[in-house]
């Protein structure tokens, strides 16, 4: 009988045990994690440096340990020197051929394959590895490395495990309980009712194995917009059409307007023209100004146009009400106010509600076409790229023309491809000659 002790763990001393991974009677193999420690900077597993059967565990969660603190009494047995890490509930000793053995027979003490190590989260080698922080102070990981590894091996998402450990930490037992719950559910070989996507579990990666990382909570806005975008992406059959509009004259007009504007006037942006033109296109193609509600179509007799605004906390879509009745200057001024309120986090609920159609412009940033996600319950969204001067053939010569990339994503349950093609061509024609908006 020998005693397993805490190995050299660098500069750390008197650090708490957060989980004991072995019980009396368990067979362990070399490098199998047996306890998890948590310093103020890192979580680390201490692996066994011997193979054998645990006869008595000498530690419990909460104990403070340093180099040399006894962990357990171990009896050396017929178990592989290095082998598969923990089985689901209770490790079973296996022979070199992989067959389970009823009880480990006493044998000569196997030589440790390596010096005792404290396995830092990022280091899975058998050489001494320094402790590597997994998370900055104050943001502890939600599970120790061995628990994460177990979850990975079982295909269990740690996000779904109900933690019972201190500080909301998921323990090995929690992962196993969750895995058993999943196993108890009836197996679904193929989704029959269409309600189950039958996807693989989300990959569980211990990123700290590849370099230093830190964990931060998503902002509230990003959590909300992310959930909405995900639902819309999964539930709406999106199709995206691409086109471009010749805005050479429109841009000249816009620059002239801004040049003559009073110093305190709101800058007239291309986005304001786009919102006004989109509102006119929605009037011309009312099948894009609808929402689906079960087996019904809700046709709207108003035209409210939203525009995606990039804020420090994430994406938000303020709405210009009755955009079809407003002039471009009024829309530009309203957009400037709404964008400023969005960035300051001061939009009122009614300023982000009631949209019929959205515009997502990346034109001020760059890029050409992209595939915007529809902002449900709307049925279409316009993506706008950066305008660029291109050579265009006028029938006898190439002319330099400013072309604006347009991408229209639409819900194929509400509209068809031919209508989408016509809508986008119409919108491009309005932008090419803005006088058409008045027709
Ligand atoms: N092509 C070329 N240049 C463009 C352009 C386009 N399509 N659109 C804007 N520009 C130019 C503008 O003319 C302006 O230049 P000037 O100052 O010389 O006039 C410059 O780019 C910056 O424009 P802007 O970004 O200040 O103004 P905007 O009206 O284009 O956009 C707003 C306002 C609120 C939409 C924008 O600030 C924003 O948040 N954009 C990001 C939207 C976004 O994140 N969309 C993706 C959603 S999906 O994740």
Tab-separated table of N, CA and C in Angstrom, residues 133-293:
chain	number	residue	atom	x	y	z
A	133	UNK	N	-3.370	30.114	-16.304
A	133	UNK	CA	-4.713	30.578	-15.952
A	133	UNK	C	-5.709	30.254	-17.050
A	134	UNK	N	-6.901	29.846	-16.666
A	134	UNK	CA	-7.964	29.648	-17.659
A	134	UNK	C	-8.887	30.838	-17.705
A	135	UNK	N	-8.918	31.584	-16.649
A	135	UNK	CA	-9.849	32.704	-16.629
A	135	UNK	C	-9.271	33.752	-15.708
A	136	UNK	N	-9.543	35.012	-16.000
A	136	UNK	CA	-9.021	36.039	-15.127
A	136	UNK	C	-9.652	35.935	-13.748
A	137	UNK	N	-8.948	36.509	-12.785
A	137	UNK	CA	-9.453	36.475	-11.427
A	137	UNK	C	-10.876	37.017	-11.399
A	138	UNK	N	-11.734	36.349	-10.677
A	138	UNK	CA	-13.109	36.833	-10.555
A	138	UNK	C	-14.050	36.215	-11.560
A	139	UNK	N	-13.506	35.528	-12.579
A	139	UNK	CA	-14.393	34.853	-13.518
A	139	UNK	C	-13.988	33.383	-13.609
A	140	UNK	N	-14.261	32.597	-12.544
A	140	UNK	CA	-13.820	31.217	-12.552
A	140	UNK	C	-14.513	30.406	-13.639
A	141	UNK	N	-13.828	29.372	-14.092
A	141	UNK	CA	-14.429	28.477	-15.072
A	141	UNK	C	-15.590	27.762	-14.394
A	142	UNK	N	-16.486	27.245	-15.192
A	142	UNK	CA	-17.652	26.614	-14.614
A	142	UNK	C	-17.454	25.133	-14.331
A	143	UNK	N	-16.323	24.601	-14.731
A	143	UNK	CA	-16.046	23.197	-14.450
A	143	UNK	C	-14.553	22.969	-14.566
A	144	UNK	N	-14.063	22.022	-13.801
A	144	UNK	CA	-12.651	21.690	-13.859
A	144	UNK	C	-12.336	20.988	-15.168
A	145	UNK	N	-11.042	20.906	-15.507
A	145	UNK	CA	-10.666	20.307	-16.785
A	145	UNK	C	-11.165	18.870	-16.944
A	146	UNK	N	-11.102	18.081	-15.864
A	146	UNK	CA	-11.524	16.683	-16.026
A	146	UNK	C	-13.017	16.594	-16.246
A	147	UNK	N	-13.763	17.501	-15.618
A	147	UNK	CA	-15.215	17.495	-15.812
A	147	UNK	C	-15.532	17.923	-17.239
A	148	UNK	N	-14.774	18.929	-17.723
A	148	UNK	CA	-14.982	19.360	-19.109
A	148	UNK	C	-14.657	18.224	-20.070
A	149	UNK	N	-13.574	17.520	-19.749
A	149	UNK	CA	-13.158	16.421	-20.625
A	149	UNK	C	-14.229	15.332	-20.638
A	150	UNK	N	-14.727	15.030	-19.435
A	150	UNK	CA	-15.775	14.009	-19.335
A	150	UNK	C	-16.993	14.426	-20.153
A	151	UNK	N	-17.377	15.704	-20.016
A	151	UNK	CA	-18.535	16.203	-20.760
A	151	UNK	C	-18.296	16.061	-22.260
A	152	UNK	N	-17.051	16.399	-22.676
A	152	UNK	CA	-16.714	16.254	-24.102
A	152	UNK	C	-16.857	14.831	-24.561
A	153	UNK	N	-16.305	13.911	-23.744
A	153	UNK	CA	-16.330	12.500	-24.139
A	153	UNK	C	-17.748	11.956	-24.218
A	154	UNK	N	-18.611	12.483	-23.354
A	154	UNK	CA	-19.991	11.996	-23.340
A	154	UNK	C	-20.884	12.770	-24.302
A	155	UNK	N	-20.331	13.810	-24.928
A	155	UNK	CA	-21.142	14.623	-25.828
A	155	UNK	C	-22.176	15.444	-25.083
A	156	UNK	N	-21.857	15.793	-23.841
A	156	UNK	CA	-22.797	16.562	-23.024
A	156	UNK	C	-22.401	18.037	-23.090
A	157	UNK	N	-23.379	18.904	-23.327
A	157	UNK	CA	-23.100	20.337	-23.329
A	157	UNK	C	-23.089	20.825	-21.884
A	158	UNK	N	-21.964	21.389	-21.478
A	158	UNK	CA	-21.865	21.864	-20.084
A	158	UNK	C	-22.887	22.956	-19.797
A	159	UNK	N	-23.266	23.689	-20.853
A	159	UNK	CA	-24.245	24.764	-20.643
A	159	UNK	C	-25.581	24.201	-20.164
A	160	UNK	N	-25.828	22.925	-20.461
A	160	UNK	CA	-27.124	22.351	-20.095
A	160	UNK	C	-27.071	21.615	-18.754
A	161	UNK	N	-25.871	21.471	-18.198
A	161	UNK	CA	-25.731	20.723	-16.950
A	161	UNK	C	-26.102	21.613	-15.775
A	162	UNK	N	-26.899	21.085	-14.855
A	162	UNK	CA	-27.262	21.880	-13.675
A	162	UNK	C	-26.148	21.715	-12.639
A	163	UNK	N	-25.409	22.784	-12.345
A	163	UNK	CA	-24.261	22.635	-11.447
A	163	UNK	C	-24.683	22.545	-9.974
A	164	UNK	N	-23.980	21.729	-9.218
A	164	UNK	CA	-24.289	21.647	-7.790
A	164	UNK	C	-23.070	21.976	-6.934
A	165	UNK	N	-21.941	22.275	-7.599
A	165	UNK	CA	-20.717	22.537	-6.846
A	165	UNK	C	-20.658	23.959	-6.331
A	166	UNK	N	-19.623	24.264	-5.564
A	166	UNK	CA	-19.472	25.621	-5.059
A	166	UNK	C	-19.292	26.613	-6.203
A	167	UNK	N	-19.758	27.823	-6.020
A	167	UNK	CA	-19.671	28.910	-7.004
A	167	UNK	C	-20.278	28.508	-8.348
A	168	UNK	N	-21.324	27.711	-8.307
A	168	UNK	CA	-22.008	27.343	-9.543
A	168	UNK	C	-21.200	26.411	-10.422
A	169	UNK	N	-20.270	25.689	-9.832
A	169	UNK	CA	-19.387	24.821	-10.605
A	169	UNK	C	-20.064	23.480	-10.899
A	170	UNK	N	-19.943	23.021	-12.143
A	170	UNK	CA	-20.484	21.705	-12.495
A	170	UNK	C	-19.493	20.632	-12.039
A	171	UNK	N	-19.992	19.660	-11.328
A	171	UNK	CA	-19.155	18.564	-10.858
A	171	UNK	C	-19.325	17.358	-11.773
A	172	UNK	N	-18.407	16.433	-11.595
A	172	UNK	CA	-18.455	15.194	-12.362
A	172	UNK	C	-19.825	14.519	-12.223
A	173	UNK	N	-20.332	14.492	-10.984
A	173	UNK	CA	-21.618	13.837	-10.739
A	173	UNK	C	-22.735	14.551	-11.503
A	174	UNK	N	-22.624	15.885	-11.643
A	174	UNK	CA	-23.661	16.627	-12.368
A	174	UNK	C	-23.669	16.232	-13.844
A	175	UNK	N	-22.458	16.089	-14.403
A	175	UNK	CA	-22.356	15.695	-15.817
A	175	UNK	C	-22.954	14.301	-16.002
A	176	UNK	N	-22.617	13.405	-15.080
A	176	UNK	CA	-23.131	12.034	-15.195
A	176	UNK	C	-24.641	11.995	-15.048
A	177	UNK	N	-25.153	12.780	-14.106
A	177	UNK	CA	-26.609	12.803	-13.925
A	177	UNK	C	-27.282	13.305	-15.193
A	178	UNK	N	-26.689	14.361	-15.783
A	178	UNK	CA	-27.283	14.905	-16.999
A	178	UNK	C	-27.206	13.885	-18.142
A	179	UNK	N	-26.053	13.189	-18.231
A	179	UNK	CA	-25.901	12.178	-19.288
A	179	UNK	C	-26.933	11.067	-19.110
A	180	UNK	N	-27.171	10.677	-17.859
A	180	UNK	CA	-28.161	9.611	-17.617
A	180	UNK	C	-29.553	10.087	-18.012
A	181	UNK	N	-29.846	11.349	-17.714
A	181	UNK	CA	-31.159	11.901	-18.086
A	181	UNK	C	-31.335	11.861	-19.600
A	182	UNK	N	-30.253	12.243	-20.299
A	182	UNK	CA	-30.340	12.232	-21.766
A	182	UNK	C	-30.535	10.817	-22.290
A	183	UNK	N	-29.803	9.869	-21.656
A	183	UNK	CA	-29.917	8.476	-22.102
A	183	UNK	C	-31.315	7.923	-21.842
A	184	UNK	N	-31.940	8.413	-20.784
A	184	UNK	CA	-33.264	7.900	-20.430
A	184	UNK	C	-34.332	8.389	-21.408
A	185	UNK	N	-34.011	9.466	-22.156
A	185	UNK	CA	-34.998	9.969	-23.121
A	185	UNK	C	-35.079	8.996	-24.288
A	186	UNK	N	-36.263	8.842	-24.911
A	186	UNK	CA	-36.369	7.924	-26.038
A	186	UNK	C	-35.444	8.371	-27.172
A	187	UNK	N	-34.744	7.384	-27.746
A	187	UNK	CA	-33.824	7.698	-28.838
A	187	UNK	C	-34.610	8.127	-30.067
A	188	UNK	N	-34.101	9.166	-30.736
A	188	UNK	CA	-34.759	9.630	-31.964
A	188	UNK	C	-33.794	9.369	-33.102
A	189	UNK	N	-34.121	8.417	-33.954
A	189	UNK	CA	-33.196	8.083	-35.028
A	189	UNK	C	-33.288	9.112	-36.151
A	190	UNK	N	-34.479	9.571	-36.436
A	190	UNK	CA	-34.635	10.599	-37.462
A	190	UNK	C	-35.830	11.450	-37.057
A	191	UNK	N	-35.710	12.764	-37.200
A	191	UNK	CA	-36.843	13.589	-36.798
A	191	UNK	C	-38.064	13.256	-37.650
A	192	UNK	N	-39.195	12.993	-37.001
A	192	UNK	CA	-40.405	12.635	-37.745
A	192	UNK	C	-41.400	13.768	-37.786
A	193	UNK	N	-41.461	14.524	-36.683
A	193	UNK	CA	-42.464	15.573	-36.654
A	193	UNK	C	-41.898	16.898	-37.131
A	194	UNK	N	-40.643	16.927	-37.544
A	194	UNK	CA	-40.045	18.164	-38.049
A	194	UNK	C	-39.649	19.137	-36.967
A	195	UNK	N	-39.916	18.767	-35.708
A	195	UNK	CA	-39.626	19.711	-34.641
A	195	UNK	C	-38.245	19.543	-34.052
A	196	UNK	N	-37.531	18.534	-34.472
A	196	UNK	CA	-36.218	18.265	-33.894
A	196	UNK	C	-35.190	18.277	-35.018
A	197	UNK	N	-34.185	19.133	-34.879
A	197	UNK	CA	-33.199	19.229	-35.952
A	197	UNK	C	-32.195	18.086	-35.917
A	198	UNK	N	-32.179	17.306	-34.826
A	198	UNK	CA	-31.326	16.131	-34.725
A	198	UNK	C	-29.858	16.492	-34.969
A	199	UNK	N	-29.434	17.583	-34.350
A	199	UNK	CA	-28.068	18.062	-34.571
A	199	UNK	C	-27.085	17.406	-33.606
A	200	UNK	N	-25.838	17.412	-33.987
A	200	UNK	CA	-24.788	16.968	-33.075
A	200	UNK	C	-24.681	17.960	-31.927
A	201	UNK	N	-24.196	17.503	-30.767
A	201	UNK	CA	-24.006	18.470	-29.678
A	201	UNK	C	-22.982	19.533	-30.062
A	202	UNK	N	-23.092	20.670	-29.426
A	202	UNK	CA	-22.138	21.766	-29.697
A	202	UNK	C	-20.736	21.327	-29.260
A	203	UNK	N	-19.705	21.585	-30.057
A	203	UNK	CA	-18.354	21.143	-29.664
A	203	UNK	C	-17.921	21.763	-28.335
A	204	UNK	N	-17.449	20.942	-27.461
A	204	UNK	CA	-16.946	21.423	-26.173
A	204	UNK	C	-15.422	21.462	-26.278
A	205	UNK	N	-14.872	22.629	-26.359
A	205	UNK	CA	-13.428	22.767	-26.570
A	205	UNK	C	-12.803	23.465	-25.378
A	206	UNK	N	-11.757	22.892	-24.876
A	206	UNK	CA	-10.999	23.564	-23.825
A	206	UNK	C	-9.972	24.452	-24.528
A	207	UNK	N	-10.390	25.684	-24.856
A	207	UNK	CA	-9.551	26.574	-25.662
A	207	UNK	C	-8.232	26.896	-24.982
A	208	UNK	N	-8.236	26.817	-23.652
A	208	UNK	CA	-7.012	27.173	-22.935
A	208	UNK	C	-5.893	26.187	-23.208
A	209	UNK	N	-6.221	25.053	-23.835
A	209	UNK	CA	-5.150	24.133	-24.234
A	209	UNK	C	-4.299	24.738	-25.339
A	210	UNK	N	-4.837	25.732	-26.056
A	210	UNK	CA	-4.142	26.263	-27.230
A	210	UNK	C	-3.534	27.633	-26.987
A	211	UNK	N	-3.833	28.209	-25.823
A	211	UNK	CA	-3.304	29.530	-25.520
A	211	UNK	C	-4.155	30.163	-24.447
A	212	UNK	N	-3.693	31.318	-23.991
A	212	UNK	CA	-4.408	31.956	-22.888
A	212	UNK	C	-5.749	32.503	-23.371
A	213	UNK	N	-6.760	32.312	-22.590
A	213	UNK	CA	-8.101	32.785	-22.958
A	213	UNK	C	-8.749	33.465	-21.762
A	214	UNK	N	-9.836	34.168	-21.986
A	214	UNK	CA	-10.618	34.664	-20.870
A	214	UNK	C	-12.092	34.559	-21.228
A	215	UNK	N	-12.910	34.380	-20.223
A	215	UNK	CA	-14.344	34.185	-20.423
A	215	UNK	C	-15.081	35.453	-20.010
A	216	UNK	N	-15.967	35.927	-20.882
A	216	UNK	CA	-16.757	37.123	-20.557
A	216	UNK	C	-18.211	36.839	-20.893
A	217	UNK	N	-19.125	37.343	-20.118
A	217	UNK	CA	-20.534	37.153	-20.477
A	217	UNK	C	-20.893	38.010	-21.684
A	218	UNK	N	-21.788	37.516	-22.542
A	218	UNK	CA	-22.283	38.326	-23.658
A	218	UNK	C	-23.100	39.482	-23.097
A	219	UNK	N	-23.084	40.617	-23.806
A	219	UNK	CA	-23.909	41.736	-23.344
A	219	UNK	C	-25.377	41.324	-23.464
A	220	UNK	N	-26.229	42.011	-22.679
A	220	UNK	CA	-27.649	41.669	-22.679
A	220	UNK	C	-28.226	41.834	-24.097
A	221	UNK	N	-27.807	42.931	-24.765
A	221	UNK	CA	-28.333	43.193	-26.102
A	221	UNK	C	-27.914	42.090	-27.074
A	222	UNK	N	-26.666	41.657	-26.956
A	222	UNK	CA	-26.178	40.625	-27.873
A	222	UNK	C	-26.889	39.295	-27.615
A	223	UNK	N	-27.180	39.034	-26.337
A	223	UNK	CA	-27.912	37.791	-26.024
A	223	UNK	C	-29.303	37.828	-26.653
A	224	UNK	N	-29.951	38.989	-26.548
A	224	UNK	CA	-31.319	39.082	-27.078
A	224	UNK	C	-31.292	39.045	-28.606
A	225	UNK	N	-30.411	39.882	-29.204
A	225	UNK	CA	-30.402	39.924	-30.672
A	225	UNK	C	-29.918	38.583	-31.223
A	226	UNK	N	-28.965	37.952	-30.540
A	226	UNK	CA	-28.466	36.646	-31.001
A	226	UNK	C	-29.573	35.611	-31.028
A	227	UNK	N	-30.382	35.579	-29.976
A	227	UNK	CA	-31.466	34.591	-29.915
A	227	UNK	C	-32.485	34.858	-31.018
A	228	UNK	N	-32.768	36.138	-31.256
A	228	UNK	CA	-33.710	36.483	-32.332
A	228	UNK	C	-33.160	36.097	-33.702
A	229	UNK	N	-31.890	36.443	-33.932
A	229	UNK	CA	-31.281	36.129	-35.231
A	229	UNK	C	-31.246	34.624	-35.461
A	230	UNK	N	-30.931	33.881	-34.396
A	230	UNK	CA	-30.847	32.428	-34.530
A	230	UNK	C	-32.211	31.843	-34.902
A	231	UNK	N	-33.241	32.315	-34.178
A	231	UNK	CA	-34.598	31.826	-34.488
A	231	UNK	C	-34.953	32.139	-35.937
A	232	UNK	N	-34.660	33.383	-36.361
A	232	UNK	CA	-35.044	33.789	-37.711
A	232	UNK	C	-34.288	32.997	-38.776
A	233	UNK	N	-33.013	32.759	-38.505
A	233	UNK	CA	-32.173	32.024	-39.453
A	233	UNK	C	-32.663	30.581	-39.613
A	234	UNK	N	-33.065	29.992	-38.494
A	234	UNK	CA	-33.460	28.584	-38.519
A	234	UNK	C	-34.885	28.417	-39.053
A	235	UNK	N	-35.773	29.349	-38.741
A	235	UNK	CA	-37.190	29.118	-39.028
A	235	UNK	C	-37.684	29.730	-40.328
A	236	UNK	N	-36.910	30.670	-40.887
A	236	UNK	CA	-37.390	31.298	-42.127
A	236	UNK	C	-36.630	30.712	-43.314
A	237	UNK	N	-37.335	30.253	-44.326
A	237	UNK	CA	-36.633	29.811	-45.547
A	237	UNK	C	-36.154	31.033	-46.323
A	238	UNK	N	-34.897	31.388	-46.078
A	238	UNK	CA	-34.327	32.591	-46.692
A	238	UNK	C	-33.864	32.313	-48.123
A	239	UNK	N	-34.078	33.281	-48.988
A	239	UNK	CA	-33.380	33.308	-50.279
A	239	UNK	C	-32.840	34.728	-50.404
A	240	UNK	N	-31.655	34.876	-50.990
A	240	UNK	CA	-31.094	36.228	-51.151
A	240	UNK	C	-30.817	36.506	-52.629
A	241	UNK	N	-31.362	37.588	-53.133
A	241	UNK	CA	-31.092	38.044	-54.512
A	241	UNK	C	-30.071	39.180	-54.462
A	242	UNK	N	-29.247	39.235	-55.477
A	242	UNK	CA	-28.228	40.288	-55.535
A	242	UNK	C	-28.455	41.146	-56.785
A	243	UNK	N	-28.207	42.416	-56.628
A	243	UNK	CA	-28.330	43.332	-57.779
A	243	UNK	C	-27.440	44.535	-57.480
A	244	UNK	N	-27.431	45.500	-58.365
A	244	UNK	CA	-26.736	46.746	-58.062
A	244	UNK	C	-27.495	47.902	-58.676
A	245	UNK	N	-27.349	49.070	-58.045
A	245	UNK	CA	-28.059	50.249	-58.529
A	245	UNK	C	-27.036	51.293	-58.952
A	246	UNK	N	-27.319	51.930	-60.057
A	246	UNK	CA	-26.444	53.009	-60.527
A	246	UNK	C	-26.843	54.277	-59.765
A	247	UNK	N	-26.012	54.704	-58.835
A	247	UNK	CA	-26.373	55.868	-58.004
A	247	UNK	C	-25.489	57.083	-58.323
A	248	UNK	N	-24.957	57.099	-59.547
A	248	UNK	CA	-24.055	58.196	-59.918
A	248	UNK	C	-24.739	59.562	-59.718
A	249	UNK	N	-25.950	59.674	-60.283
A	249	UNK	CA	-26.652	60.972	-60.176
A	249	UNK	C	-27.113	61.225	-58.739
A	250	UNK	N	-27.588	60.166	-58.095
A	250	UNK	CA	-28.096	60.315	-56.730
A	250	UNK	C	-26.988	60.801	-55.789
A	251	UNK	N	-25.800	60.239	-55.943
A	251	UNK	CA	-24.687	60.627	-55.072
A	251	UNK	C	-24.278	62.077	-55.347
A	252	UNK	N	-24.314	62.478	-56.633
A	252	UNK	CA	-23.983	63.872	-56.967
A	252	UNK	C	-25.006	64.808	-56.314
A	253	UNK	N	-26.279	64.406	-56.377
A	253	UNK	CA	-27.355	65.206	-55.773
A	253	UNK	C	-27.155	65.282	-54.256
A	254	UNK	N	-26.836	64.129	-53.633
A	254	UNK	CA	-26.636	64.091	-52.173
A	254	UNK	C	-25.484	65.022	-51.763
A	255	UNK	N	-24.378	64.945	-52.510
A	255	UNK	CA	-23.226	65.792	-52.161
A	255	UNK	C	-23.577	67.269	-52.329
A	256	UNK	N	-24.362	67.568	-53.382
A	256	UNK	CA	-24.765	68.964	-53.601
A	256	UNK	C	-25.648	69.439	-52.446
A	257	UNK	N	-26.574	68.584	-52.019
A	257	UNK	CA	-27.446	68.948	-50.894
A	257	UNK	C	-26.624	69.233	-49.641
A	258	UNK	N	-25.681	68.359	-49.366
A	258	UNK	CA	-24.860	68.536	-48.157
A	258	UNK	C	-23.986	69.778	-48.262
A	259	UNK	N	-23.537	70.048	-49.502
A	259	UNK	CA	-22.687	71.221	-49.704
A	259	UNK	C	-23.427	72.515	-49.424
A	260	UNK	N	-24.730	72.506	-49.755
A	260	UNK	CA	-25.521	73.731	-49.596
A	260	UNK	C	-26.223	73.790	-48.242
A	261	UNK	N	-26.129	72.720	-47.462
A	261	UNK	CA	-26.891	72.649	-46.211
A	261	UNK	C	-26.342	73.636	-45.190
A	262	UNK	N	-27.251	74.080	-44.299
A	262	UNK	CA	-26.810	74.962	-43.208
A	262	UNK	C	-25.901	74.165	-42.283
A	263	UNK	N	-24.991	74.855	-41.602
A	263	UNK	CA	-24.016	74.124	-40.772
A	263	UNK	C	-24.672	73.229	-39.727
A	264	UNK	N	-25.852	73.654	-39.199
A	264	UNK	CA	-26.463	72.853	-38.132
A	264	UNK	C	-27.433	71.797	-38.674
A	265	UNK	N	-27.561	71.695	-40.017
A	265	UNK	CA	-28.509	70.722	-40.585
A	265	UNK	C	-27.927	69.316	-40.494
A	266	UNK	N	-28.839	68.335	-40.382
A	266	UNK	CA	-28.378	66.939	-40.354
A	266	UNK	C	-27.791	66.587	-41.714
A	267	UNK	N	-26.704	65.836	-41.699
A	267	UNK	CA	-26.068	65.406	-42.941
A	267	UNK	C	-27.042	64.490	-43.692
A	268	UNK	N	-27.177	64.690	-44.983
A	268	UNK	CA	-28.069	63.828	-45.764
A	268	UNK	C	-27.271	62.588	-46.152
A	269	UNK	N	-27.713	61.456	-45.674
A	269	UNK	CA	-26.959	60.221	-45.914
A	269	UNK	C	-27.619	59.410	-47.021
A	270	UNK	N	-26.827	58.545	-47.601
A	270	UNK	CA	-27.361	57.643	-48.616
A	270	UNK	C	-28.454	56.760	-48.015
A	271	UNK	N	-28.264	56.420	-46.736
A	271	UNK	CA	-29.230	55.550	-46.069
A	271	UNK	C	-30.620	56.188	-46.028
A	272	UNK	N	-30.672	57.496	-45.896
A	272	UNK	CA	-31.979	58.178	-45.884
A	272	UNK	C	-32.669	58.014	-47.236
A	273	UNK	N	-31.894	58.144	-48.317
A	273	UNK	CA	-32.485	57.923	-49.652
A	273	UNK	C	-32.942	56.469	-49.788
A	274	UNK	N	-32.140	55.573	-49.248
A	274	UNK	CA	-32.494	54.149	-49.352
A	274	UNK	C	-33.792	53.852	-48.617
A	275	UNK	N	-33.949	54.438	-47.417
A	275	UNK	CA	-35.172	54.189	-46.642
A	275	UNK	C	-36.386	54.724	-47.390
A	276	UNK	N	-36.226	55.904	-47.978
A	276	UNK	CA	-37.360	56.492	-48.707
A	276	UNK	C	-37.681	55.663	-49.950
A	277	UNK	N	-36.634	55.225	-50.651
A	277	UNK	CA	-36.855	54.424	-51.860
A	277	UNK	C	-37.461	53.065	-51.496
A	278	UNK	N	-37.002	52.479	-50.395
A	278	UNK	CA	-37.549	51.173	-49.968
A	278	UNK	C	-39.025	51.322	-49.618
A	279	UNK	N	-39.370	52.435	-48.974
A	279	UNK	CA	-40.775	52.662	-48.619
A	279	UNK	C	-41.626	52.755	-49.888
A	280	UNK	N	-41.105	53.440	-50.910
A	280	UNK	CA	-41.841	53.541	-52.174
A	280	UNK	C	-41.965	52.160	-52.828
A	281	UNK	N	-40.899	51.362	-52.741
A	281	UNK	CA	-40.943	50.016	-53.336
A	281	UNK	C	-41.947	49.128	-52.590
A	282	UNK	N	-42.048	49.297	-51.282
A	282	UNK	CA	-43.022	48.520	-50.505
A	282	UNK	C	-44.444	48.899	-50.891
A	283	UNK	N	-44.663	50.162	-51.199
A	283	UNK	CA	-45.984	50.591	-51.670
A	283	UNK	C	-46.287	49.963	-53.039
A	284	UNK	N	-45.251	49.913	-53.879
A	284	UNK	CA	-45.452	49.355	-55.226
A	284	UNK	C	-45.598	47.836	-55.190
A	285	UNK	N	-44.982	47.187	-54.200
A	285	UNK	CA	-45.022	45.715	-54.077
A	285	UNK	C	-45.529	45.354	-52.675
A	286	UNK	N	-46.824	45.517	-52.452
A	286	UNK	CA	-47.346	45.342	-51.082
A	286	UNK	C	-47.178	43.913	-50.556
A	287	UNK	N	-46.898	42.954	-51.406
A	287	UNK	CA	-46.683	41.584	-50.904
A	287	UNK	C	-45.406	41.474	-50.060
A	288	UNK	N	-44.560	42.520	-50.107
A	288	UNK	CA	-43.384	42.540	-49.229
A	288	UNK	C	-43.687	43.246	-47.903
A	289	UNK	N	-44.869	43.873	-47.847
A	289	UNK	CA	-45.229	44.605	-46.629
A	289	UNK	C	-46.246	43.784	-45.824
A	290	UNK	N	-45.855	42.552	-45.532
A	290	UNK	CA	-46.777	41.640	-44.838
A	290	UNK	C	-46.026	40.936	-43.714
A	291	UNK	N	-46.805	40.273	-42.856
A	291	UNK	CA	-46.237	39.320	-41.893
A	291	UNK	C	-47.076	38.061	-41.958
A	292	UNK	N	-46.458	36.943	-41.664
A	292	UNK	CA	-47.190	35.672	-41.649
A	292	UNK	C	-47.634	35.395	-40.227
A	293	UNK	N	-48.846	34.902	-40.098
A	293	UNK	CA	-49.345	34.523	-38.772
A	293	UNK	C	-50.116	33.218	-38.941
